[in-house]
Tab-separated table of C-alpha atoms and ligand atoms in Angstrom:
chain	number	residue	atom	x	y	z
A	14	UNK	CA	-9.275	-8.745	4.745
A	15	UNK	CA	-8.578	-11.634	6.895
A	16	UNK	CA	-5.896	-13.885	5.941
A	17	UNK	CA	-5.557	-17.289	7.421
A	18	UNK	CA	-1.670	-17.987	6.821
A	19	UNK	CA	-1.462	-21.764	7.300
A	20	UNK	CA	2.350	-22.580	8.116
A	21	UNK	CA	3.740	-25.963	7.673
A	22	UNK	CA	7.177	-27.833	8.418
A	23	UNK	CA	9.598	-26.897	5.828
A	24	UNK	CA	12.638	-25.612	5.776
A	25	UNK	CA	10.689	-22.439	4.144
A	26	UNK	CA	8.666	-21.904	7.342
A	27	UNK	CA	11.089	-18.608	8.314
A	28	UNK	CA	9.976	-17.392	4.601
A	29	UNK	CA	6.064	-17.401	6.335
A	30	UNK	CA	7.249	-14.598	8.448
A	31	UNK	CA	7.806	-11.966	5.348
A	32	UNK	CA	4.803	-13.031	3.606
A	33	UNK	CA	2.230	-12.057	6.923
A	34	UNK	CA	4.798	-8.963	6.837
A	35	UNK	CA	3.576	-8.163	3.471
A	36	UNK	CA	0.112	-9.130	3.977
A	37	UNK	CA	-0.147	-6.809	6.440
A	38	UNK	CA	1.404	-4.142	4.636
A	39	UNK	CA	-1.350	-4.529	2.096
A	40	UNK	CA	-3.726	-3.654	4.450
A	41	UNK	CA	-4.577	-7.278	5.340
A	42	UNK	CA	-5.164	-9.034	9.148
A	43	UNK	CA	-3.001	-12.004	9.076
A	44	UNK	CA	-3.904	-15.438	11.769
A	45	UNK	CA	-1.153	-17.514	11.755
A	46	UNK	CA	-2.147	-21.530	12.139
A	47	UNK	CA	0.903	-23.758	12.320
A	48	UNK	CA	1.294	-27.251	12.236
A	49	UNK	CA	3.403	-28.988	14.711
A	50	UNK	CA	6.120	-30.035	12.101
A	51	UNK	CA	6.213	-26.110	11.587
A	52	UNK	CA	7.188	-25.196	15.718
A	53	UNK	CA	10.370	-26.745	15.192
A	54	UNK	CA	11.757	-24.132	12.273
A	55	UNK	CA	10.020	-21.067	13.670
A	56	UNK	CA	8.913	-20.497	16.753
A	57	UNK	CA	4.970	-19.426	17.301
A	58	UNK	CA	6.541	-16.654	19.409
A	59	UNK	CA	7.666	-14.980	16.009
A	60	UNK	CA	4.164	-14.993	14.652
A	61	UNK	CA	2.580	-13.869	17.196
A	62	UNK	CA	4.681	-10.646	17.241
A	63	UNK	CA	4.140	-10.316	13.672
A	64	UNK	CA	0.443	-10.396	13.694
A	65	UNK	CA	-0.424	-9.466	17.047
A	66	UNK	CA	-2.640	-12.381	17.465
A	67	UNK	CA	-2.464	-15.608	19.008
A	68	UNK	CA	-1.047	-18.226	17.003
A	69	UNK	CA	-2.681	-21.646	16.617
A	70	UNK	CA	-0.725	-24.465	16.834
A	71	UNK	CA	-2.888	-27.453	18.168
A	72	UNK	CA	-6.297	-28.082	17.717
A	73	UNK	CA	-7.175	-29.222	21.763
A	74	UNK	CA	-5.466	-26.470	23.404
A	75	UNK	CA	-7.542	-25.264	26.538
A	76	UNK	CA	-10.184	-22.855	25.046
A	77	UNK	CA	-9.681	-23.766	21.685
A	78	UNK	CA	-13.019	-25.470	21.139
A	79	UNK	CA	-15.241	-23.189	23.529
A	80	UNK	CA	-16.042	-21.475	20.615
A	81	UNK	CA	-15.410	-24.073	17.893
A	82	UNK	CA	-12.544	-21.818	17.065
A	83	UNK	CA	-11.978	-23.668	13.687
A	84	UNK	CA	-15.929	-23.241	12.859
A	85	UNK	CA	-15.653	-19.922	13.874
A	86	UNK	CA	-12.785	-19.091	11.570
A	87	UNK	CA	-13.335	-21.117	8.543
A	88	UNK	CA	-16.579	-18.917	8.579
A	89	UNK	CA	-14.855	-15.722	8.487
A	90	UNK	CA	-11.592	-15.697	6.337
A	91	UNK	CA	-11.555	-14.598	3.257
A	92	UNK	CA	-8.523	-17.036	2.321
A	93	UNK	CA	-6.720	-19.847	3.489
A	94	UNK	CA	-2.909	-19.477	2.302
A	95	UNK	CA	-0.467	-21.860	3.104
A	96	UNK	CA	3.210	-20.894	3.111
A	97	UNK	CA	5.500	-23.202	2.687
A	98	UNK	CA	3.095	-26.053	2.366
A	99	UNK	CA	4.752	-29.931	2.561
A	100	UNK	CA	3.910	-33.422	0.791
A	101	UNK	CA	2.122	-34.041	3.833
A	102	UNK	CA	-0.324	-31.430	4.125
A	103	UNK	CA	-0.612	-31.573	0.363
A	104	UNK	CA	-1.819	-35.324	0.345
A	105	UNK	CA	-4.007	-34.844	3.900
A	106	UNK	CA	-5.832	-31.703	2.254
A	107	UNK	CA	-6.355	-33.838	-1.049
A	108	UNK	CA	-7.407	-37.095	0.648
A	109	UNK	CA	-9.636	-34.906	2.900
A	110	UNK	CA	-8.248	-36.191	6.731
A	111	UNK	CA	-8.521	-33.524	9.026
A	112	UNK	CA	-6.614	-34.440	11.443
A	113	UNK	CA	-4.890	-31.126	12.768
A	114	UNK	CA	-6.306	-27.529	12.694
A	115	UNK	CA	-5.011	-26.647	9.598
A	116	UNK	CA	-6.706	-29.116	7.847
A	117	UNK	CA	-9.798	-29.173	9.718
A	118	UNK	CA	-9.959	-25.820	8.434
A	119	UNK	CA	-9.261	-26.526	4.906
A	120	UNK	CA	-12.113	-29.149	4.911
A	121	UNK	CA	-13.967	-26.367	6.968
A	122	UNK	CA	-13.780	-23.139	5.017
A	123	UNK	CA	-15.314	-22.310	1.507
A	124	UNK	CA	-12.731	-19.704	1.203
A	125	UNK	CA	-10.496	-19.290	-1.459
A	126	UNK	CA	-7.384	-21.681	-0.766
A	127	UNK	CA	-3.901	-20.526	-1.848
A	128	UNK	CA	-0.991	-23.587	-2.050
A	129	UNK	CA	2.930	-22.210	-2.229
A	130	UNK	CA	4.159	-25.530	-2.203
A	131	UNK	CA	7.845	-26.240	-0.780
A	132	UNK	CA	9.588	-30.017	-1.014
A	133	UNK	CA	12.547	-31.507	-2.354
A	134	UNK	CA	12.335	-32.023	-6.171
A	135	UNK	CA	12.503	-35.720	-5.872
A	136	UNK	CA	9.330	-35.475	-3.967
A	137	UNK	CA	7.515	-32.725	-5.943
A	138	UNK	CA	8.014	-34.942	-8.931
A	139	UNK	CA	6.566	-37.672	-7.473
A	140	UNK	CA	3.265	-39.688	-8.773
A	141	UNK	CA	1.299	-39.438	-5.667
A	142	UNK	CA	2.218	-35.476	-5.062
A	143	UNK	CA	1.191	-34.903	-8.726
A	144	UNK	CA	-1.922	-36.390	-8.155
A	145	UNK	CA	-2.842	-34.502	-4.957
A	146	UNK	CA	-1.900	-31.251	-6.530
A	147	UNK	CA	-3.834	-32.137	-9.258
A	148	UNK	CA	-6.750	-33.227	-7.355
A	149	UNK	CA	-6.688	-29.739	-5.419
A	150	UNK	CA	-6.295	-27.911	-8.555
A	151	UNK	CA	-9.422	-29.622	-9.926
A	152	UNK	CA	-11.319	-28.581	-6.423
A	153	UNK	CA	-10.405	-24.729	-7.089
A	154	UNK	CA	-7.127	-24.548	-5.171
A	155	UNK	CA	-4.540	-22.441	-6.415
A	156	UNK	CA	-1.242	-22.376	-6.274
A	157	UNK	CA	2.596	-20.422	-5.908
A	158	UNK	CA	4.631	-22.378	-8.323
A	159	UNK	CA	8.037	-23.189	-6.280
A	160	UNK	CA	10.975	-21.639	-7.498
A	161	UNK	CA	14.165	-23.517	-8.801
A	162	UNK	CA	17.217	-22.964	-7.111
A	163	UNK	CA	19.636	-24.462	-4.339
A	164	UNK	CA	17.216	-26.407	-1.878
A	165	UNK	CA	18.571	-27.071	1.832
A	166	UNK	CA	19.087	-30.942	1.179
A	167	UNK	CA	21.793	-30.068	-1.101
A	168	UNK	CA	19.386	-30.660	-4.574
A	169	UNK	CA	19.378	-28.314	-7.468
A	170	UNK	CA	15.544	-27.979	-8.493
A	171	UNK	CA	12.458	-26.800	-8.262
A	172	UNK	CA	10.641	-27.187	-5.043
A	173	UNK	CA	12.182	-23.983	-3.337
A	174	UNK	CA	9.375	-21.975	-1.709
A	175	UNK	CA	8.380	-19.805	-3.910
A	176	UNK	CA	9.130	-15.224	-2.805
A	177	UNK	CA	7.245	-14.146	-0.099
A	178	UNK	CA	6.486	-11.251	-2.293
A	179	UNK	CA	5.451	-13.540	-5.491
A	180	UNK	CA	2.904	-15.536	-2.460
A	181	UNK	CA	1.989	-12.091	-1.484
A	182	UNK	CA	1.223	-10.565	-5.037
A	183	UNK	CA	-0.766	-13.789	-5.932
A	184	UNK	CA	-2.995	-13.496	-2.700
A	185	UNK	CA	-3.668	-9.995	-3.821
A	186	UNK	CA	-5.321	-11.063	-6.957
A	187	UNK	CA	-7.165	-13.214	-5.620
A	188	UNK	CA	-8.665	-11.158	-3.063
A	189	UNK	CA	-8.688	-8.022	-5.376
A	190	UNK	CA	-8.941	-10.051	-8.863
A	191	UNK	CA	-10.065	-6.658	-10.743
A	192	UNK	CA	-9.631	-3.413	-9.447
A	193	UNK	CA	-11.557	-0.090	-11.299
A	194	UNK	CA	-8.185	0.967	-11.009
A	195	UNK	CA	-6.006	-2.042	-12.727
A	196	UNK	CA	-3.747	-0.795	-15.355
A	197	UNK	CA	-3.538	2.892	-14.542
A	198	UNK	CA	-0.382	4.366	-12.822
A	199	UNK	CA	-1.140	6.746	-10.421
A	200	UNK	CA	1.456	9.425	-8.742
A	201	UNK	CA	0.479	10.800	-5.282
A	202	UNK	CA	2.439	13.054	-3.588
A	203	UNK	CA	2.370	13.425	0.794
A	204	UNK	CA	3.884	15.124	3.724
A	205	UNK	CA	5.537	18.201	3.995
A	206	UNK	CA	8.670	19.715	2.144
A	207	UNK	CA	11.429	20.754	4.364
A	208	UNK	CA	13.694	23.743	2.974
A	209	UNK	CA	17.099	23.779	4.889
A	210	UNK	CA	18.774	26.766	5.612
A	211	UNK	CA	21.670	25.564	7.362
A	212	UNK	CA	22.749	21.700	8.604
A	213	UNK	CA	20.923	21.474	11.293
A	214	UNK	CA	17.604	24.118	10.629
A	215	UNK	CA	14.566	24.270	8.243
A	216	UNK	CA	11.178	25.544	7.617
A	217	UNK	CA	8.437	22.971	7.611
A	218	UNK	CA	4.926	23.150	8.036
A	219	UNK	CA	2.259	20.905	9.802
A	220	UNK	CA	1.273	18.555	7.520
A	221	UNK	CA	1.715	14.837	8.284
A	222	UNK	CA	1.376	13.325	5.170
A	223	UNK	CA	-1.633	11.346	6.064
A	224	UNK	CA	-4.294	12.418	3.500
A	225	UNK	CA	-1.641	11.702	1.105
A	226	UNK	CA	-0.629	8.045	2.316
A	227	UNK	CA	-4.376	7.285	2.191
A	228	UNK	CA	-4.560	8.222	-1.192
A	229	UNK	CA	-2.173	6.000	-2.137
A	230	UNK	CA	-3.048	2.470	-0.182
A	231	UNK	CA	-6.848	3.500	-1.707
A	232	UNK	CA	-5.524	3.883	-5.404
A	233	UNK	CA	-2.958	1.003	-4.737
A	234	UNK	CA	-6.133	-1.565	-3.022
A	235	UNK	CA	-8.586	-0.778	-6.262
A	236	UNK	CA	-5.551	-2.237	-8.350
A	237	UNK	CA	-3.595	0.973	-9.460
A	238	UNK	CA	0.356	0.733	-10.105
A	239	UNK	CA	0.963	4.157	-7.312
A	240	UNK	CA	3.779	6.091	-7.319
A	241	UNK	CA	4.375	7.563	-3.601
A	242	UNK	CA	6.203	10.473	-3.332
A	243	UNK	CA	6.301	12.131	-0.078
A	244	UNK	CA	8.230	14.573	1.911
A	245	UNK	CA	9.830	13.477	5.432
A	246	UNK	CA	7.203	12.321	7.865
A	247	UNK	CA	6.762	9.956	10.261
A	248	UNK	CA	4.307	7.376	8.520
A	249	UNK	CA	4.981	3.842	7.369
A	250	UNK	CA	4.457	3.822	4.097
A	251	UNK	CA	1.676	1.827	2.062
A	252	UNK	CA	2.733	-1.185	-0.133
A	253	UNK	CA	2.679	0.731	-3.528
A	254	UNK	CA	5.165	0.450	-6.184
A	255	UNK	CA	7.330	2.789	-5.886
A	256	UNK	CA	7.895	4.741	-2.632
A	257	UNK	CA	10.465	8.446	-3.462
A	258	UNK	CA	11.563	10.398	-0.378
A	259	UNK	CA	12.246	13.767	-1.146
A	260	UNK	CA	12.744	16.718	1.086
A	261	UNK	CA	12.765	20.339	-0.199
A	262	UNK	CA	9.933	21.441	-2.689
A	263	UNK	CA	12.865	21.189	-5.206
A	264	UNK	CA	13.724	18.267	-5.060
A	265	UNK	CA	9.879	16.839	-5.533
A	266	UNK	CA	9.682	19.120	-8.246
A	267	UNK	CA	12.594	17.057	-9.846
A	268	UNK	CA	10.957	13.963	-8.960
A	269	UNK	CA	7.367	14.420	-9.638
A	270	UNK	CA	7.939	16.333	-13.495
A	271	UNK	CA	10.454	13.136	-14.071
A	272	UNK	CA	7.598	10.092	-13.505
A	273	UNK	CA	4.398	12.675	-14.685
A	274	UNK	CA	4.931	11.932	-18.563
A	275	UNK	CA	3.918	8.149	-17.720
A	276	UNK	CA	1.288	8.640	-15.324
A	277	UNK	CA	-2.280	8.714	-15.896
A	278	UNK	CA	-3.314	10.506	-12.602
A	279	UNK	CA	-1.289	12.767	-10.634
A	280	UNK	CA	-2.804	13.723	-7.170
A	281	UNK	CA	-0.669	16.549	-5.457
A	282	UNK	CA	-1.291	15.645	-1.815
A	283	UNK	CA	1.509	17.228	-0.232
A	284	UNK	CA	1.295	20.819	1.192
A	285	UNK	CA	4.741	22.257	-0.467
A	286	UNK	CA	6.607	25.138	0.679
A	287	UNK	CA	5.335	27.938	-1.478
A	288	UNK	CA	8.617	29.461	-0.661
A	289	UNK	CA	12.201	28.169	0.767
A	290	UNK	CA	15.061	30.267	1.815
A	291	UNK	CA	17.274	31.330	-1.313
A	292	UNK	CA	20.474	30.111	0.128
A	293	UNK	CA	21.389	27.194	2.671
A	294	UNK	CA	24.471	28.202	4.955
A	295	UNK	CA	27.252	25.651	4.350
A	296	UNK	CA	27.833	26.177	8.701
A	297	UNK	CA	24.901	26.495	11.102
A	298	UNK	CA	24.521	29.910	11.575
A	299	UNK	CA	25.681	31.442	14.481
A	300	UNK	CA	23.150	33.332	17.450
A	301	UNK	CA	24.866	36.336	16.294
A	302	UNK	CA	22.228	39.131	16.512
A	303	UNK	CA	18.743	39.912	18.125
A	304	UNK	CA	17.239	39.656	14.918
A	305	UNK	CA	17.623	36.817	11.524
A	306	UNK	CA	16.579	37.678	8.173
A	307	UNK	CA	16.666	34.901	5.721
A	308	UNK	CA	15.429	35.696	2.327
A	309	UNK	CA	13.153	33.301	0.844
A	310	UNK	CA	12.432	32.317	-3.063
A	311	UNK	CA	9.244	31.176	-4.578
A	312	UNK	CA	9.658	27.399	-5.101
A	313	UNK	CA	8.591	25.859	-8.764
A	314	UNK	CA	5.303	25.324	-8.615
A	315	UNK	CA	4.769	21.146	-9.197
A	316	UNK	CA	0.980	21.757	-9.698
A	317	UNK	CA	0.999	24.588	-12.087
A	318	UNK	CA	3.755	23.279	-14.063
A	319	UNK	CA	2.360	20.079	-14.837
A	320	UNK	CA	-1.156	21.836	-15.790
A	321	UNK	CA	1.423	24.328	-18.135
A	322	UNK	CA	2.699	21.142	-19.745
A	323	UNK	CA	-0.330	19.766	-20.330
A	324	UNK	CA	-2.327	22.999	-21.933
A	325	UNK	CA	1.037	23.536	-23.944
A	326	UNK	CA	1.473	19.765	-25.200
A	327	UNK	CA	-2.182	18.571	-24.999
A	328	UNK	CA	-2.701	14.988	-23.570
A	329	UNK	CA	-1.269	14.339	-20.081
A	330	UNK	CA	-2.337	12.992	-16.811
A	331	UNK	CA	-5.568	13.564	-14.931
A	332	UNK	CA	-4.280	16.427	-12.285
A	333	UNK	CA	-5.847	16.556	-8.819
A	334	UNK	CA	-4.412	19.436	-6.627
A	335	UNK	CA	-5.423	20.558	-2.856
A	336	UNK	CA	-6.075	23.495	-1.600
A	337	UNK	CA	-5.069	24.549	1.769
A	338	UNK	CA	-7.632	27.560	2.655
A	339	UNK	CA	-8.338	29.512	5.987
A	340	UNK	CA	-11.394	32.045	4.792
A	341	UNK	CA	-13.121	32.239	1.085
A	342	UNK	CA	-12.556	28.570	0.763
A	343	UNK	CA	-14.442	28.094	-2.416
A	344	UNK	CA	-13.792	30.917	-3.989
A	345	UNK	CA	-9.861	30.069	-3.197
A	346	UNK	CA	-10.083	27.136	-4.590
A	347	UNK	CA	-12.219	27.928	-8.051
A	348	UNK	CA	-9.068	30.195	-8.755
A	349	UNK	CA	-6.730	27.494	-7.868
A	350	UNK	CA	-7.522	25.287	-9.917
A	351	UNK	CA	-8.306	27.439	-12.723
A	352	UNK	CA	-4.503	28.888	-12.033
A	353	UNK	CA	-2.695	25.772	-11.847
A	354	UNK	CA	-5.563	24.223	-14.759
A	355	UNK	CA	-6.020	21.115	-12.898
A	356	UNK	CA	-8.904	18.964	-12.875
A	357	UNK	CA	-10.497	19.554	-9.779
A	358	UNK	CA	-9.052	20.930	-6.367
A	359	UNK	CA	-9.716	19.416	-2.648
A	360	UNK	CA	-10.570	21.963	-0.653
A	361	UNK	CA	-9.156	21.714	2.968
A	362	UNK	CA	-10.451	24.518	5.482
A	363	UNK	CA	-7.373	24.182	7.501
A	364	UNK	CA	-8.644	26.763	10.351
A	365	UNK	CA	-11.334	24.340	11.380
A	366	UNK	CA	-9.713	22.191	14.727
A	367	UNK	CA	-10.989	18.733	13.864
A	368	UNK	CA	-10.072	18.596	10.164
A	369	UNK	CA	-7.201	19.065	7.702
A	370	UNK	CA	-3.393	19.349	9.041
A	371	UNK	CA	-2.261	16.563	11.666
A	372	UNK	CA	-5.720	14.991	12.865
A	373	UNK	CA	-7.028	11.731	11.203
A	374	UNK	CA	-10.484	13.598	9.422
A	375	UNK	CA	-10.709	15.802	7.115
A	376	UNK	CA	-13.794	17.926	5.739
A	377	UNK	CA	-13.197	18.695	2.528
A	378	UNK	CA	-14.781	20.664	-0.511
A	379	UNK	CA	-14.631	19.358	-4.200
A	380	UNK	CA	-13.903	22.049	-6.733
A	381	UNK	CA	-14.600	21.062	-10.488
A	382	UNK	CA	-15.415	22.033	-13.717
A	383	UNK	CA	-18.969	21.630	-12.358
A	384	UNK	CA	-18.767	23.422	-9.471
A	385	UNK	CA	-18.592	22.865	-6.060
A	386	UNK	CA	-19.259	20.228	-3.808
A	387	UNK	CA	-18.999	20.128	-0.078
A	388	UNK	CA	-18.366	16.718	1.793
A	389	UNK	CA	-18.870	15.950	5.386
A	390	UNK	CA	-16.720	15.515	8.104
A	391	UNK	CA	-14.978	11.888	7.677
A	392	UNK	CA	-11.674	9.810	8.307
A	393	UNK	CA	-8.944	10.572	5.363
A	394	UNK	CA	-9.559	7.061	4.054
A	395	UNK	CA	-13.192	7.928	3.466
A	396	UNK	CA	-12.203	10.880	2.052
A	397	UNK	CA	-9.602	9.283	-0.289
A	398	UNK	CA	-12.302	7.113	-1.896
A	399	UNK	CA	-14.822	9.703	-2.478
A	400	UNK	CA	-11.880	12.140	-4.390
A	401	UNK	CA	-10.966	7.975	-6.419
A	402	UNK	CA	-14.808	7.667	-6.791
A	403	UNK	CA	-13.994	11.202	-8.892
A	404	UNK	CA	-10.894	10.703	-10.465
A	405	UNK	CA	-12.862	6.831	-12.046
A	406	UNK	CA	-14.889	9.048	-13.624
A	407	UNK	CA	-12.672	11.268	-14.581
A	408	UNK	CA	-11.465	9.033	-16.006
A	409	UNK	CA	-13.719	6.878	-17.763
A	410	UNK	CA	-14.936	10.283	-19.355
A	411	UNK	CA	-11.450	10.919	-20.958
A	412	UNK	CA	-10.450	9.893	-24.638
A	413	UNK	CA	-9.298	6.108	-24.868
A	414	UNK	CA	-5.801	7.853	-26.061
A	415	UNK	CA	-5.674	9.902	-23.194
A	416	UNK	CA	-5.968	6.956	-21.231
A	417	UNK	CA	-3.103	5.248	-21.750
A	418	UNK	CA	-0.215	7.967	-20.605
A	419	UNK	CA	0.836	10.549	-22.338
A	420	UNK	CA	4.460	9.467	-23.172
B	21	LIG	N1	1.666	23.017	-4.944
B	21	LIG	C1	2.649	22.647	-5.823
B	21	LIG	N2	3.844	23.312	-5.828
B	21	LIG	C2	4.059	24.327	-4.981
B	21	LIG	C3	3.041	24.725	-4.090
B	21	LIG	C4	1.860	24.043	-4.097
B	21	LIG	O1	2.456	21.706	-6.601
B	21	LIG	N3	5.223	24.953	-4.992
B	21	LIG	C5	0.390	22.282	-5.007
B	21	LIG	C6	-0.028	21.652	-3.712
B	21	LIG	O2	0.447	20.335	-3.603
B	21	LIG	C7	-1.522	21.693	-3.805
B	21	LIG	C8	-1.806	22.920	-4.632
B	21	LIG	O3	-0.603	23.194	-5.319
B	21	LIG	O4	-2.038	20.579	-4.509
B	21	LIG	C9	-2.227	24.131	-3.865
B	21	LIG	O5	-1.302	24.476	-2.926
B	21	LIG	P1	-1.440	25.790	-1.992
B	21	LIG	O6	-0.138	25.972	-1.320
B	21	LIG	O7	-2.641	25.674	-1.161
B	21	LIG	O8	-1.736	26.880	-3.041
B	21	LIG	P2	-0.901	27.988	-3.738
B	21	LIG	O9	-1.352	28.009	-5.143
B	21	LIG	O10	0.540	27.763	-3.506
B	21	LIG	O11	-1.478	29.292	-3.136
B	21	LIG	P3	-1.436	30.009	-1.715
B	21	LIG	O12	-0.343	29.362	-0.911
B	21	LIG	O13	-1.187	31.382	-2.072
B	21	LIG	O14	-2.778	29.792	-1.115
């Protein structure tokens, strides 16, 4: 969504710069307007780099009104945050004088607004900034309480700037008040596992880890507390709760059976080494021959044990596994999933050029308890809502106890 981050002059201005950091994390396109006042703590040049956009700073720069820029985007955000925002722009926005961009777009936009107010606790306190709060609040605006703590004129108080995450997490509910998701904690796992068998060498395989990230921004963006763990690979990872590197199929193992208990969906995204070599060398090993054996071990398998657990101790998360395939995909996956008793297997016909391993579509087949279900060739994000779209019915279907965890 787009975000207009409206930046006034406070000593909190520099605090602006983490908050269109985390917007953007979440997914969101961050323009950054700033008042004068605000140039002289941060520099526009900081913002721009940030966002990648221009940054406003004065309503009657050159080309500013060709397109009645403030018209143009009071029309099209879908919230008007500002971070840190002063007495001033407080008691202009409440006494409606537009007199700057920033509050020509306030009076402008019928978007949501979002106040993190920042002052000295003298001034917060005062009459007149109490009644301009109050006068926004009674007009819809909402607001970041400020923080107490050490403020730069010396002060003990409130009237800090409130987190950048705390601004962040309160302009995700309101852009995202209700997710189908809200509530449930979901564990999605990504990437590759890498088994070592010396320092410096491993096996891998292809997979970059991006079917798996998209699972997790898409369970994380319809409200779901996500649990990332993923493999080594090169991807910036999605603003979920909890992000767990791992590397070996071992290791995720460990980490996956030690968070499944409390989950309520557990999608196994990442393609993991079905087998890793039984030892790794404590010295790289030496070119010594023309030919290397290494012996390899099956690795525990994360899927199958958690669909063990749950036949053996009843109750349990929702399991979603995938299937990598190359011929017989359907039939490959009905045993899958009827091996490893999940819920319903994704299908991935990894032979197929423009889908699966390393490319940014996948064409995938659904295998459930009713069958199978072929979808088109899409992007990974499309993908990862139609196999949500699933699991929300999943579980809706489910007993209310199964719903909350299993313990
Ligand atoms: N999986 C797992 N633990 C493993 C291997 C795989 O949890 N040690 C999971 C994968 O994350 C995937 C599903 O099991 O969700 C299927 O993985 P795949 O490797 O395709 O299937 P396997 O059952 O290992 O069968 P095969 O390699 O023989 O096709």
């Amino acid at each position: 969504m787009l975000i207009a981050l409206g930046v006034t002059g406070g000593i909190g201005a520099y605090k602006a710069v983490e908050v269109a950091r985390g917007l953007q994390k979440r997914g969101h396109e961050v323009v950054a307007v700033m008042t004068h006042s605000a140039t002289r703590f941060v520099g526009p040049a900081t913002f721009e780099a940030i966002t990648r956009r221009r940054v406003i700073t004065d309503q009657f720069e050159a080309g500013m009104n060709a397109d009645i820029e403030h018209i143009a985007l009071a029309s099209t955000v879908d919230l008007l945050l500002i971070a840190p925002a002063t007495a001033n722009i407080i008691g202009k926005l409440a006494n409606g004088i537009a007199d700057d961009f920033l509050s020509t777009l306030y009076t402008a936009t019928r978007a949501p607004v979002l106040i993190a107010p920042a002052m000295n606790t003298q001034m917060f306190e005062h009459e007149a900034v109490r009644k301009n709060l109050d006068t926004l609040a009674a007009r819809g605006a909402r607001f970041v309480a400020p923080g107490e703590g050490y403020l730069a004129c010396g002060w003990i108080g409130k009237g800090r700037l409130a987190e950048p995450d705390a601004i962040v997490a309160a302009a995700e509910a309101i852009l995202r008040p209700d997710g189908p998701l809200r509530g449930q904690r979901v564990l999605v796992t990504a990437g590759p596992t890498f088994e070592d068998f010396d320092p410096v060498r491993f096996i891998g395989n292809r997979s970059s880890g991006r079917m798996g990230y998209a699972l997790a921004a898409e369970a994380a963006r319809r409200g779901a507390d996500v649990t990332l763990v993923t493999g080594p690979t090169a991807l910036e990872p999605p603003a979920v709760r909890e992000v767990v590197k791992v590397r070996g199929a071992a290791e995720m193992h460990r980490a996956v059976m030690l968070r499944a208990g409390d989950m309520h969906v557990v999608v196994m995204a990442a393609a993991v080494a079905d087998y890793a070599p039984l030892e790794c060398a404590g010295q790289k090993l030496p070119k010594d021959g023309d030919t290397l054996t290494l012996v390899l071990r099956k690795t525990p398998d994360i899927l199958g044990d958690l669909g063990h657990r749950r036949v053996s101790k009843g109750g349990g998360p929702l399991l979603v596994g995938f299937a990598a395939e190359t011929e017989n995909v359907v039939a490959h996956a009905t045993a899958k999933r009827e091996n490893k008793q999940a819920d319903f297997i994704v299908a991935n016909d990894v032979s197929r050029s423009d889908a699966g391993f390393d490319v940014d579509m996948n064409a995938v087949t659904i295998v459930g308890a009713a069958g199978a279900e072929s979808l088109p060739l899409q992007p990974k994000s499309r993908v990862a809502e139609e196999i949500l779209d699933r699991v929300e019915k999943l579980l809706a279907a489910r007993p209310a106890e199964a719903r909350h965890g299993s313990g």
